[in-house]
Amino acid sequence: MLMALRINVLAKGYSGISPQTLQQVIDAFNANCLSWVPEKGTVGASGDLCPLAHLALGLMGDGKMWSPHTGWGDAKYVLESHNLQPIKLLPKEGIAMINGTQLITALGAEAVERSGIVARQADVVAALSLEVLKGTSKAFDDDIQKVRPHRGQGIVARRLRALLHSHTNPSEIAESHRFCNRVQDAYTLRCCPQVHGIVHDTIDFVRGIITIEMNSATDNPLVFAERGETISAGNFHGEYPAKALDYLAIGVHELASMSERRIERLVNPALSELPAFLVKDGGLNSGFMIAHCTAASLVSENKVLCHPSSVDSLSTSAATEDHVSMGGFSARKALQVVENVESVVAIELLAACQAIEFLRPLKTTSPLEEVYKVVRSVVRPWDKDRYMSPDIHEVIDLLRKEKIWSAVRHHIEHYFAEDDIPNEVFSPTSSKVGCSGPHTPTPKRRRRTSLNGNSKTEIGRASCRERV
């Protein structure tokens, strides 16, 4: 990614590099000849000078280089093995090779893409946890979201409605507690649209910043051939991606913060009404006790990593570079936070699937049953303690490959293709004018769209204060 982004910058024609030298860089990239580049050592202004210097060093035949054919070796011999010549730099080309924000941007691009992947699936995992904790989907009512119309909040609420109990996707688990006495769910269940929603909006914002940065000329000086002028300026300064990636870390961390608290609710019998730590023979077996400790430790680590590095600056280059972004650390921290979030969400998913075992033979909704099947394809249920790390890594892999999202995506699309207005769900947290009693059935019109596009209206029956 680092090399590809550097080629993209040089190819824009503002860097003062010759077509011959650029072609040599492209040839090395196409042959997968990759220089050894340290991820530390940049202050993120005047570009990522140190890392990009190492990138150029390998292309010049010095330092270390890797390719699939040779593995690690001296750069000169790796290039020779691919019939490539070391670059011989012409005037202006030395600074053109090392000035830019491509290390920050390369790491940041990975962080933002992985954030989007885990965030979508965290919505699905939250739905499964809410289901096994016997929560209500009433808080996800469409009208609630319309009176606070943040985009991410609305998206998350829609997903949760599509995944949880409805006319389209009925749930036996939800039906089993429809008349329970609980008034409100905990915030980590009830407030998923509000908390997960801003995470999605944060990711979208950061993706916009990183996308612009990936496709920008960030050298210095910049050559404007059509004007016949070379201008020294500040496009190399990494403040844009640095600030954005600090923001990304703060945002995506909340997924793990919410997830860890839901894990606590799942393993705590006083909160879940399930066996302690989700295992039989508690005391003899510790179940998910230590897995929850792992999640808690990662969330605590993220709280430190979320401190923004871009608030710091140290003067360099004899006070010429007297303000720097520290964006390299912003990018590395953001990526570490995302990795920790993936682990915590994976633990929650395992715990929620284990909780389902104690609710059988009841079934959940079709999409959530699909999620259960995907997890059980790689991890069997716990009947007694076993080495858990391989199972956690299996589910992390499912998340990174978007297997959980793939399992439910068509169900979500079908739900909203079928219904042009959301299904109402009923709960003790709401009341209806004109109801004669807490469980008096009232007809509810539900508009559906058939596959040929024609609308029809059904009359359904739903109680005034059902809890589902």
Coordinates of C-alpha atoms in Angstrom, one line a residue:
M1 CA 0.0 0.0 0.0
L2 CA 2.8 2.4 0.9
M3 CA 4.5 1.9 -2.4
A4 CA 1.3 2.1 -4.4
L5 CA 0.3 5.4 -2.8
R6 CA 3.8 6.8 -3.5
I7 CA 3.5 5.8 -7.1
N8 CA 0.1 7.5 -7.2
V9 CA 1.5 10.8 -5.9
L10 CA 4.5 10.7 -8.3
A11 CA 2.3 9.9 -11.3
K12 CA 0.3 13.1 -10.8
G13 CA 3.2 15.1 -12.3
Y14 CA 3.8 17.7 -9.6
S15 CA 6.8 16.0 -8.0
G16 CA 9.5 16.7 -10.6
I17 CA 10.3 13.1 -11.2
S18 CA 11.3 11.8 -14.6
P19 CA 9.0 9.2 -16.4
Q20 CA 12.0 6.8 -16.6
T21 CA 12.5 6.8 -12.8
L22 CA 8.8 6.5 -12.2
Q23 CA 8.6 3.5 -14.5
Q24 CA 11.4 1.8 -12.5
V25 CA 9.4 2.3 -9.3
I26 CA 6.3 0.8 -11.1
D27 CA 8.3 -2.1 -12.4
A28 CA 9.6 -2.9 -8.9
F29 CA 6.0 -2.7 -7.5
N30 CA 4.6 -5.0 -10.2
A31 CA 7.4 -7.5 -9.4
N32 CA 6.5 -7.3 -5.7
C33 CA 10.0 -6.1 -4.8
L34 CA 9.3 -4.3 -1.5
S35 CA 11.8 -2.3 0.5
W36 CA 12.1 -2.8 4.2
V37 CA 10.4 0.2 5.8
P38 CA 10.2 0.9 9.6
E39 CA 6.8 2.0 10.9
K40 CA 8.3 4.2 13.5
G41 CA 10.5 7.3 13.1
T42 CA 8.2 9.9 11.4
V43 CA 7.0 13.1 13.0
G44 CA 4.5 13.5 10.1
A45 CA 5.6 16.8 8.7
S46 CA 7.9 17.4 5.8
G47 CA 6.2 14.2 5.1
D48 CA 7.1 10.7 6.4
L49 CA 10.8 11.4 5.7
C50 CA 12.4 8.5 7.5
P51 CA 10.1 5.7 6.3
L52 CA 10.0 7.0 2.7
A53 CA 13.7 7.3 2.7
H54 CA 13.9 3.5 3.4
L55 CA 11.4 2.9 0.6
A56 CA 13.7 4.8 -1.8
L57 CA 16.8 3.1 -0.3
G58 CA 15.7 -0.4 -1.4
L59 CA 14.8 0.9 -4.9
M60 CA 18.4 2.3 -5.1
G61 CA 19.8 -1.2 -4.4
D62 CA 20.8 -0.5 -0.8
G63 CA 19.2 -1.8 2.4
K64 CA 16.9 -4.8 2.6
M65 CA 14.1 -5.8 0.2
W66 CA 11.6 -8.6 0.0
S67 CA 9.8 -10.4 -2.8
P68 CA 7.8 -13.6 -3.0
H69 CA 10.5 -15.2 -5.1
T70 CA 13.5 -14.3 -2.9
G71 CA 12.2 -13.6 0.5
W72 CA 14.2 -11.1 2.5
G73 CA 17.7 -10.2 1.1
D74 CA 20.0 -7.4 0.1
A75 CA 18.0 -5.0 -2.1
K76 CA 20.6 -5.2 -4.9
Y77 CA 20.3 -8.9 -5.3
V78 CA 16.5 -9.0 -5.0
L79 CA 16.2 -6.5 -7.8
E80 CA 18.8 -8.4 -9.9
S81 CA 16.8 -11.6 -9.4
H82 CA 13.8 -9.9 -11.1
N83 CA 16.0 -8.4 -13.9
L84 CA 15.6 -4.9 -12.5
Q85 CA 18.2 -2.2 -12.2
P86 CA 18.6 0.0 -9.1
I87 CA 17.3 3.6 -9.5
K88 CA 19.8 6.3 -10.3
L89 CA 18.3 9.6 -9.1
L90 CA 18.3 12.7 -11.3
P91 CA 18.0 16.3 -10.1
K92 CA 15.0 16.9 -7.7
E93 CA 14.2 13.2 -7.6
G94 CA 15.8 12.6 -4.2
I95 CA 13.4 14.8 -2.4
A96 CA 10.5 13.7 -4.6
M97 CA 11.0 10.1 -3.4
I98 CA 10.9 11.0 0.4
N99 CA 8.4 13.9 0.8
G100 CA 4.8 13.0 1.5
T101 CA 2.3 11.5 4.0
Q102 CA 2.1 8.0 2.5
L103 CA 3.1 6.1 5.6
I104 CA 0.3 7.8 7.6
T105 CA -2.1 7.3 4.8
A106 CA -1.3 3.7 4.1
L107 CA -1.7 2.6 7.7
G108 CA -4.8 4.9 8.0
A109 CA -6.4 3.4 4.9
E110 CA -6.1 -0.1 6.4
A111 CA -7.5 1.1 9.8
V112 CA -10.5 2.9 8.3
E113 CA -11.4 -0.1 6.0
R114 CA -11.1 -2.6 8.9
S115 CA -13.1 -0.2 11.1
G116 CA -16.0 -0.2 8.6
I117 CA -16.0 -4.0 8.4
V118 CA -16.0 -4.6 12.1
A119 CA -18.6 -1.8 12.7
R120 CA -21.2 -3.3 10.4
Q121 CA -20.8 -6.7 12.1
A122 CA -20.8 -5.2 15.6
D123 CA -24.4 -4.1 14.9
V124 CA -25.2 -7.7 14.1
V125 CA -23.5 -9.1 17.2
A126 CA -25.2 -6.5 19.3
A127 CA -28.6 -7.7 17.9
L128 CA -27.7 -11.3 18.9
S129 CA -26.7 -10.3 22.4
L130 CA -29.9 -8.3 22.8
E131 CA -31.9 -11.3 21.7
V132 CA -30.4 -13.8 24.1
L133 CA -30.6 -11.2 27.0
K134 CA -34.3 -10.9 26.2
G135 CA -34.2 -7.2 25.4
T136 CA -36.8 -5.2 23.4
S137 CA -36.5 -3.7 20.0
K138 CA -39.0 -0.9 20.8
A139 CA -36.2 1.6 21.3
F140 CA -35.3 1.1 17.6
D141 CA -38.7 2.4 16.4
D142 CA -38.3 4.5 13.2
D143 CA -40.1 7.5 14.7
I144 CA -37.5 7.6 17.5
Q145 CA -34.7 8.0 15.0
K146 CA -36.6 10.5 12.9
V147 CA -36.8 13.0 15.7
R148 CA -33.0 12.9 16.1
P149 CA -32.1 12.3 12.5
H150 CA -28.4 11.5 12.6
R151 CA -27.5 9.3 9.6
G152 CA -25.6 6.6 11.5
Q153 CA -28.2 6.3 14.2
G154 CA -30.9 5.7 11.6
I155 CA -28.8 3.1 9.8
V156 CA -28.1 1.1 12.9
A157 CA -31.7 1.2 14.1
R158 CA -32.8 -0.1 10.7
R159 CA -30.4 -3.0 10.8
L160 CA -31.5 -3.9 14.3
R161 CA -35.2 -3.9 13.3
A162 CA -34.4 -6.1 10.4
L163 CA -32.5 -8.6 12.4
L164 CA -34.8 -8.8 15.5
H165 CA -38.3 -10.1 16.0
S166 CA -40.8 -8.9 13.4
H167 CA -43.6 -10.2 11.1
T168 CA -41.0 -10.9 8.5
N169 CA -38.5 -12.5 10.9
P170 CA -40.3 -14.0 13.9
S171 CA -38.4 -15.1 16.9
E172 CA -39.5 -17.8 19.4
I173 CA -37.1 -16.4 21.9
A174 CA -38.7 -13.0 21.7
E175 CA -42.2 -14.5 21.9
S176 CA -41.2 -16.4 25.1
H177 CA -40.9 -13.1 27.0
R178 CA -43.3 -10.8 25.3
F179 CA -45.3 -10.1 28.5
C180 CA -42.3 -9.8 30.9
N181 CA -42.2 -7.0 33.5
R182 CA -38.9 -5.4 32.6
V183 CA -39.4 -1.7 31.9
Q184 CA -36.2 -0.7 30.1
D185 CA -33.0 -2.3 28.9
A186 CA -29.5 -1.3 29.8
Y187 CA -27.9 1.4 27.7
T188 CA -25.5 -1.0 26.0
L189 CA -28.7 -2.6 24.5
R190 CA -31.1 0.3 24.2
C191 CA -28.6 2.9 23.0
C192 CA -27.0 0.9 20.2
P193 CA -28.3 3.2 17.5
Q194 CA -27.0 6.3 19.2
V195 CA -23.5 4.9 20.1
H196 CA -22.9 2.6 17.2
G197 CA -24.4 5.3 14.9
I198 CA -21.8 7.9 15.7
V199 CA -19.1 5.3 15.1
H200 CA -20.4 4.7 11.6
D201 CA -20.5 8.5 11.0
T202 CA -17.0 8.8 12.3
I203 CA -15.7 6.1 9.9
D204 CA -17.4 7.8 7.0
F205 CA -15.9 11.1 7.9
V206 CA -12.4 9.7 8.2
R207 CA -12.8 7.7 5.0
G208 CA -13.4 10.9 3.2
I209 CA -10.3 12.6 4.6
I210 CA -8.1 9.5 3.9
T211 CA -9.5 9.2 0.4
I212 CA -8.6 12.8 -0.5
E213 CA -5.2 12.3 1.1
M214 CA -4.5 9.2 -0.9
N215 CA -5.2 11.1 -4.2
S216 CA -3.3 14.3 -3.4
A217 CA 0.1 15.7 -4.3
T218 CA 1.9 15.9 -1.0
D219 CA 5.5 16.7 -2.1
N220 CA 7.5 19.8 -1.5
P221 CA 8.3 21.8 -3.6
L222 CA 5.6 21.2 -6.1
V223 CA 6.3 21.7 -9.8
F224 CA 3.6 23.3 -11.9
A225 CA 4.9 22.7 -15.4
E226 CA 2.1 24.6 -17.2
R227 CA 3.0 27.7 -15.2
G228 CA 6.7 27.1 -15.4
E229 CA 7.0 27.5 -11.7
T230 CA 8.1 25.5 -8.7
I231 CA 6.6 26.5 -5.4
S232 CA 7.6 25.5 -1.8
A233 CA 4.5 25.1 0.4
G234 CA 3.1 22.8 3.0
N235 CA 1.1 19.9 1.4
F236 CA 3.5 17.5 3.1
H237 CA 2.1 18.3 6.6
G238 CA 0.3 15.4 8.0
E239 CA -2.2 17.2 10.2
Y240 CA -5.3 16.2 8.2
P241 CA -4.8 12.4 8.3
A242 CA -3.3 12.6 11.9
K243 CA -6.3 14.4 13.3
A244 CA -8.7 12.2 11.4
L245 CA -7.0 9.0 12.6
D246 CA -7.0 10.1 16.2
Y247 CA -10.7 10.7 15.8
L248 CA -11.1 7.2 14.2
A249 CA -9.5 5.6 17.2
I250 CA -11.7 7.4 19.6
G251 CA -14.8 6.6 17.6
V252 CA -14.3 2.9 16.9
H253 CA -13.1 2.2 20.4
E254 CA -16.7 2.7 21.5
L255 CA -17.7 -0.5 19.8
A256 CA -15.5 -2.4 22.1
S257 CA -16.5 -0.4 25.1
M258 CA -20.2 -1.3 24.5
S259 CA -19.3 -4.9 23.5
E260 CA -17.4 -5.6 26.7
R261 CA -20.3 -4.4 28.9
R262 CA -22.6 -6.7 27.0
I263 CA -20.2 -9.6 27.6
E264 CA -20.5 -8.7 31.3
R265 CA -24.2 -9.0 31.1
L266 CA -24.0 -12.3 29.2
V267 CA -21.7 -14.0 31.8
N268 CA -23.3 -12.5 34.9
P269 CA -26.3 -14.7 36.0
A270 CA -27.8 -11.8 37.9
L271 CA -28.2 -9.9 34.7
S272 CA -28.7 -12.6 32.1
E273 CA -30.7 -15.3 33.9
L274 CA -28.3 -17.7 32.3
P275 CA -25.8 -20.0 33.9
A276 CA -22.8 -18.2 35.4
F277 CA -20.1 -17.6 32.8
L278 CA -22.2 -19.5 30.2
V279 CA -21.1 -22.9 31.2
K280 CA -22.5 -26.0 33.0
D281 CA -21.0 -27.0 36.3
G282 CA -19.9 -23.6 37.3
G283 CA -17.0 -23.7 39.8
L284 CA -15.6 -26.8 38.1
N285 CA -15.7 -24.9 34.8
S286 CA -14.8 -21.2 34.4
G287 CA -16.5 -20.8 31.0
F288 CA -16.2 -17.3 29.6
M289 CA -14.8 -15.8 32.8
I290 CA -11.2 -15.3 31.5
A291 CA -12.5 -14.4 28.0
H292 CA -14.3 -11.5 29.6
C293 CA -11.1 -10.6 31.4
T294 CA -9.4 -10.5 28.0
A295 CA -12.0 -8.2 26.6
A296 CA -11.8 -5.9 29.6
S297 CA -8.0 -5.7 29.3
L298 CA -8.3 -4.7 25.6
V299 CA -10.9 -2.1 26.3
S300 CA -8.6 -0.6 29.0
E301 CA -5.7 -0.6 26.6
N302 CA -7.7 1.2 24.0
K303 CA -8.5 3.9 26.5
V304 CA -4.8 4.8 26.6
L305 CA -4.3 4.4 22.9
C306 CA -7.2 6.8 22.2
H307 CA -5.2 9.7 23.6
P308 CA -4.6 11.8 20.5
S309 CA -0.9 11.9 19.4
S310 CA -1.7 14.8 17.1
V311 CA -2.0 17.2 20.1
D312 CA 1.8 16.9 20.5
S313 CA 4.4 18.6 18.4
L314 CA 8.2 18.9 18.7
S315 CA 10.3 21.4 16.7
T316 CA 12.8 19.8 14.3
S317 CA 15.2 20.8 11.5
A318 CA 16.7 23.8 13.4
A319 CA 13.2 25.2 14.1
T320 CA 12.2 25.4 10.4
E321 CA 9.8 22.5 11.0
D322 CA 8.5 24.0 14.2
H323 CA 5.1 22.3 14.1
V324 CA 4.6 18.6 13.2
S325 CA 1.6 16.3 13.2
M326 CA 2.9 13.1 14.9
G327 CA 0.6 11.4 12.4
G328 CA 2.6 8.2 12.1
F329 CA 1.8 7.4 15.7
S330 CA -1.9 8.4 15.1
A331 CA -2.1 5.8 12.3
R332 CA -0.3 3.0 14.2
K333 CA -2.5 3.6 17.3
A334 CA -5.7 3.6 15.2
L335 CA -4.8 0.3 13.7
Q336 CA -4.0 -1.2 17.1
V337 CA -7.3 0.0 18.4
V338 CA -9.2 -1.6 15.5
E339 CA -7.4 -4.9 16.1
N340 CA -8.4 -4.8 19.8
V341 CA -12.0 -4.0 18.8
E342 CA -12.1 -7.0 16.5
S343 CA -11.0 -9.2 19.4
V344 CA -13.6 -7.9 21.8
V345 CA -16.4 -8.2 19.3
A346 CA -15.3 -11.7 18.5
I347 CA -15.5 -12.7 22.2
E348 CA -19.0 -11.2 22.4
L349 CA -20.1 -13.1 19.4
L350 CA -18.8 -16.4 20.9
A351 CA -20.6 -15.6 24.2
A352 CA -23.9 -14.7 22.5
C353 CA -23.8 -18.0 20.6
Q354 CA -23.0 -19.9 23.7
A355 CA -26.0 -18.2 25.4
I356 CA -28.3 -19.5 22.7
E357 CA -27.4 -23.1 23.7
F358 CA -29.2 -22.5 27.1
L359 CA -32.3 -21.1 25.3
R360 CA -32.8 -24.1 23.0
P361 CA -35.1 -25.5 21.7
L362 CA -36.3 -22.0 21.1
K363 CA -35.2 -20.4 17.8
T364 CA -34.2 -16.8 17.2
T365 CA -34.9 -14.9 13.9
S366 CA -33.8 -16.4 10.6
P367 CA -30.9 -13.9 10.1
L368 CA -29.6 -14.5 13.6
E369 CA -29.9 -18.2 13.2
E370 CA -27.7 -17.8 10.1
V371 CA -25.1 -16.0 12.3
Y372 CA -25.2 -18.8 14.8
K373 CA -24.6 -21.4 12.0
V374 CA -21.6 -19.5 10.6
V375 CA -20.0 -19.4 14.1
R376 CA -20.8 -23.0 14.8
S377 CA -19.1 -24.0 11.4
V378 CA -15.8 -23.2 13.0
V379 CA -16.4 -23.3 16.8
R380 CA -18.3 -25.9 18.7
P381 CA -20.3 -25.2 21.8
W382 CA -18.7 -25.3 25.3
D383 CA -19.8 -28.2 27.5
K384 CA -16.7 -27.9 29.6
D385 CA -13.6 -25.8 29.7
R386 CA -11.1 -25.9 26.9
Y387 CA -8.3 -23.9 25.4
M388 CA -10.2 -20.9 24.1
S389 CA -7.6 -18.8 22.1
P390 CA -7.9 -20.8 18.9
D391 CA -11.7 -20.3 18.9
I392 CA -11.4 -16.6 19.5
H393 CA -9.0 -16.4 16.5
E394 CA -11.3 -18.4 14.3
V395 CA -14.1 -15.9 15.0
I396 CA -11.8 -12.9 14.5
D397 CA -11.1 -14.4 11.1
L398 CA -14.8 -14.7 10.4
L399 CA -15.2 -11.0 11.2
R400 CA -12.2 -9.9 9.0
K401 CA -13.6 -11.9 6.1
E402 CA -17.0 -10.4 6.6
K403 CA -18.6 -13.8 7.0
I404 CA -21.1 -12.5 9.7
W405 CA -22.2 -9.6 7.5
S406 CA -22.5 -11.9 4.5
A407 CA -24.8 -14.2 6.5
V408 CA -27.3 -11.4 7.2
R409 CA -27.0 -9.0 4.4
H410 CA -29.6 -10.6 2.1
H411 CA -32.0 -10.9 5.1
I412 CA -31.7 -7.2 5.8
E413 CA -32.3 -6.3 2.1
H414 CA -35.3 -8.6 1.9
Y415 CA -36.8 -7.1 5.1
F416 CA -36.8 -3.6 3.6
A417 CA -37.8 -4.8 0.2
E418 CA -40.9 -6.4 1.8
D419 CA -41.8 -3.5 4.0
D420 CA -42.0 0.1 3.0
I421 CA -42.8 1.0 6.6
P422 CA -41.1 -0.6 9.6
N423 CA -43.0 -3.1 11.7
E424 CA -44.1 -1.7 15.0
V425 CA -43.0 -3.6 18.1
F426 CA -44.7 -3.3 21.5
S427 CA -43.2 -3.0 24.9
P428 CA -44.1 -2.0 28.5
T429 CA -41.9 1.1 27.9
S430 CA -44.7 2.6 25.6
S431 CA -48.4 2.9 25.7
K432 CA -51.2 3.6 23.2
V433 CA -54.1 5.9 23.5
G434 CA -57.4 4.0 23.4
C435 CA -56.2 0.7 24.7
S436 CA -58.6 -0.9 27.1
G437 CA -56.0 -3.0 28.9
P438 CA -52.4 -3.8 28.9
H439 CA -52.8 -6.7 26.6
T440 CA -55.8 -5.8 24.5
P441 CA -55.2 -6.7 20.9
T442 CA -55.7 -3.9 18.4
P443 CA -55.5 -4.2 14.6
K444 CA -52.4 -2.8 12.9
R445 CA -52.2 -2.1 9.2
R446 CA -49.0 -3.2 7.6
R447 CA -48.2 -2.1 4.1
R448 CA -46.2 -4.6 2.0
T449 CA -44.8 -4.6 -1.5
S450 CA -45.1 -7.7 -3.5
L451 CA -42.3 -8.9 -5.7
N452 CA -43.9 -7.4 -8.8
G453 CA -43.9 -4.0 -7.2
N454 CA -47.7 -3.8 -6.4
S455 CA -48.7 -2.6 -3.0
K456 CA -51.1 -4.4 -0.8
T457 CA -52.4 -3.8 2.8
E458 CA -52.6 -6.5 5.4
I459 CA -54.5 -6.4 8.7
G460 CA -52.4 -7.8 11.5
R461 CA -53.1 -8.0 15.2
A462 CA -50.7 -6.9 17.9
S463 CA -51.1 -6.2 21.6
C464 CA -50.9 -2.7 23.0
R465 CA -48.1 -3.3 25.4
E466 CA -46.4 -6.5 24.2
R467 CA -42.7 -6.9 25.2
V468 CA -40.7 -8.5 22.4

